[in-house]
Short mmCIF file of C-alpha atoms in Angstrom, two decimals:
data_model
loop_
_atom_site.label_atom_id
_atom_site.label_comp_id
_atom_site.label_asym_id
_atom_site.label_seq_id
_atom_site.Cartn_x
_atom_site.Cartn_y
_atom_site.Cartn_z
CA MET R 1 18.42 3.92 4.52
CA ASN R 2 19.02 1.74 7.54
CA TYR R 3 21.01 -1.28 6.29
CA ARG R 4 19.13 -3.76 8.51
CA LEU R 5 15.75 -2.41 7.44
CA GLY R 6 16.75 -2.59 3.76
CA SER R 7 18.04 -6.13 4.15
CA PHE R 8 14.83 -7.18 5.90
CA ALA R 9 12.74 -5.55 3.15
CA ARG R 10 14.63 -7.54 0.50
CA ARG R 11 13.90 -10.78 2.36
CA MET R 12 10.21 -9.84 2.67
CA ARG R 13 9.96 -9.43 -1.11
CA THR R 14 10.68 -13.14 -1.50
CA ALA R 15 8.19 -14.20 1.19
CA GLN R 16 4.94 -12.58 0.09
CA THR R 17 1.58 -13.65 1.44
CA PRO R 18 -0.94 -14.87 -1.17
CA ALA R 19 -2.79 -11.53 -0.84
CA GLU R 20 0.41 -9.53 -1.40
CA ALA R 21 1.25 -11.69 -4.43
CA ARG R 22 -2.23 -11.10 -5.87
CA LEU R 23 -1.96 -7.32 -5.38
CA TRP R 24 1.56 -7.23 -6.80
CA SER R 25 0.43 -9.09 -9.93
CA ARG R 26 -2.13 -6.30 -10.50
CA LEU R 27 0.14 -3.36 -9.58
CA ARG R 28 3.49 -4.26 -11.13
CA ASN R 29 4.72 -2.99 -14.49
CA ARG R 30 2.42 0.06 -14.33
CA LYS R 31 -0.67 -2.11 -14.92
CA LEU R 32 -2.96 0.16 -12.89
CA THR R 33 -3.43 3.59 -14.52
CA GLY R 34 0.26 3.68 -15.47
CA ALA R 35 1.33 4.24 -11.86
CA LYS R 36 4.70 2.80 -10.81
CA PHE R 37 4.45 0.82 -7.59
CA ARG R 38 7.29 -0.67 -5.59
CA ARG R 39 6.90 -3.38 -2.95
CA GLN R 40 8.32 -3.89 0.53
CA ILE R 41 10.05 -0.51 0.64
CA PRO R 42 11.52 1.11 3.77
CA ILE R 43 10.06 4.56 4.48
CA GLY R 44 11.42 6.08 7.66
CA PRO R 45 11.22 3.47 10.43
CA TYR R 46 8.68 1.32 8.55
CA ILE R 47 8.57 -1.12 5.65
CA VAL R 48 5.44 -0.54 3.58
CA ASP R 49 3.85 -3.26 1.46
CA PHE R 50 3.39 -1.16 -1.70
CA VAL R 51 4.12 2.46 -2.53
CA CYS R 52 3.65 4.72 -5.52
CA PHE R 53 6.03 7.61 -4.81
CA GLU R 54 4.65 9.74 -7.67
CA ALA R 55 1.16 9.69 -6.13
CA ARG R 56 2.39 9.49 -2.50
CA LEU R 57 0.11 6.45 -2.09
CA ILE R 58 0.83 3.51 0.21
CA ILE R 59 -1.15 0.27 0.15
CA GLU R 60 -1.01 -2.11 3.10
CA ALA R 61 -2.26 -5.71 3.05
CA ASP R 62 -3.30 -6.64 6.58
CA GLY R 63 -3.56 -10.23 7.78
CA GLY R 64 -5.41 -11.56 10.80
CA GLN R 65 -2.61 -10.53 13.17
CA HIS R 66 -3.34 -6.87 12.44
CA ALA R 67 -6.54 -6.99 14.50
CA ASP R 68 -4.24 -7.24 17.54
CA LEU R 69 -1.95 -4.49 16.24
CA GLU R 70 -4.51 -1.72 15.83
CA PRO R 71 -2.66 0.84 18.04
CA GLU R 72 0.64 0.18 16.24
CA ASP R 73 -1.05 0.36 12.83
CA ALA R 74 -2.71 3.66 13.78
CA GLU R 75 0.63 5.10 14.89
CA ARG R 76 2.31 3.88 11.70
CA THR R 77 -0.47 5.30 9.50
CA ALA R 78 -0.35 8.65 11.32
CA TRP R 79 3.43 8.86 10.83
CA LEU R 80 3.19 8.01 7.11
CA GLU R 81 0.35 10.52 6.60
CA ALA R 82 2.44 13.18 8.37
CA GLN R 83 5.08 12.52 5.70
CA GLY R 84 2.50 13.36 3.02
CA PHE R 85 1.36 9.86 2.05
CA THR R 86 -2.20 8.61 1.63
CA VAL R 87 -2.47 5.15 3.21
CA LEU R 88 -4.98 2.50 2.12
CA ARG R 89 -5.37 -0.68 4.19
CA PHE R 90 -7.11 -3.83 3.01
CA TRP R 91 -7.65 -7.11 4.82
CA ASN R 92 -5.96 -10.05 3.07
CA ARG R 93 -9.30 -11.87 2.82
CA HIS R 94 -10.81 -8.91 0.92
CA ILE R 95 -7.85 -8.77 -1.44
CA LEU R 96 -8.25 -12.47 -2.22
CA LYS R 97 -12.06 -12.60 -2.45
CA ARG R 98 -12.85 -9.13 -3.82
CA THR R 99 -9.79 -8.33 -5.88
CA ASP R 100 -11.63 -6.29 -8.51
CA ALA R 101 -13.33 -4.13 -5.87
CA VAL R 102 -10.01 -3.54 -4.10
CA MET R 103 -8.37 -2.56 -7.39
CA GLU R 104 -11.25 -0.18 -8.11
CA VAL R 105 -10.71 1.59 -4.77
CA ILE R 106 -6.98 1.84 -5.44
CA GLY R 107 -7.60 3.19 -8.96
CA GLU R 108 -10.10 5.79 -7.70
CA THR R 109 -7.71 6.85 -4.95
CA LEU R 110 -4.86 7.17 -7.44
CA HIS R 111 -7.04 9.45 -9.54
CA TRP R 112 -8.12 11.47 -6.51
CA VAL R 113 -4.58 12.02 -5.15
CA THR R 114 -3.19 12.95 -8.56
CA HIS R 115 -6.18 15.16 -9.55
CA PRO R 116 -7.24 16.78 -6.27
CA ASP R 117 -9.96 19.06 -7.65
CA LYS R 118 -13.39 18.99 -5.98
CA ASP R 119 -15.14 17.01 -8.72
CA SER R 120 -12.78 14.03 -8.55
CA GLN R 121 -12.93 13.36 -4.81
CA PRO R 122 -14.60 10.09 -3.85
CA GLY R 123 -17.64 10.22 -1.72
#
């Protein structure tokens, strides 16, 4: 792991946004379907907000600045998906105002990526 990236990730763990803190309170300690999530983890050239390595699932909390970063976010998502990850992105405002709905999507996606038979796919 790149030392600078790892050091930056450690600092980011102590400076969470309110939306990241809300998500982390629901994901930590295997609270969601027993899946182990980690936060602010370097993966390749990126630091992801949350990752469950067992399910190859990444969750990103996007603030208002991400509307201006769409091309960069698309490139980042494409790279992570090429590494075998499923990437979910949620706007911070949705995380804060619709937490239960966001958690439901994450839970369904966890089930889908860990049980990829036809009957369990969302849609």
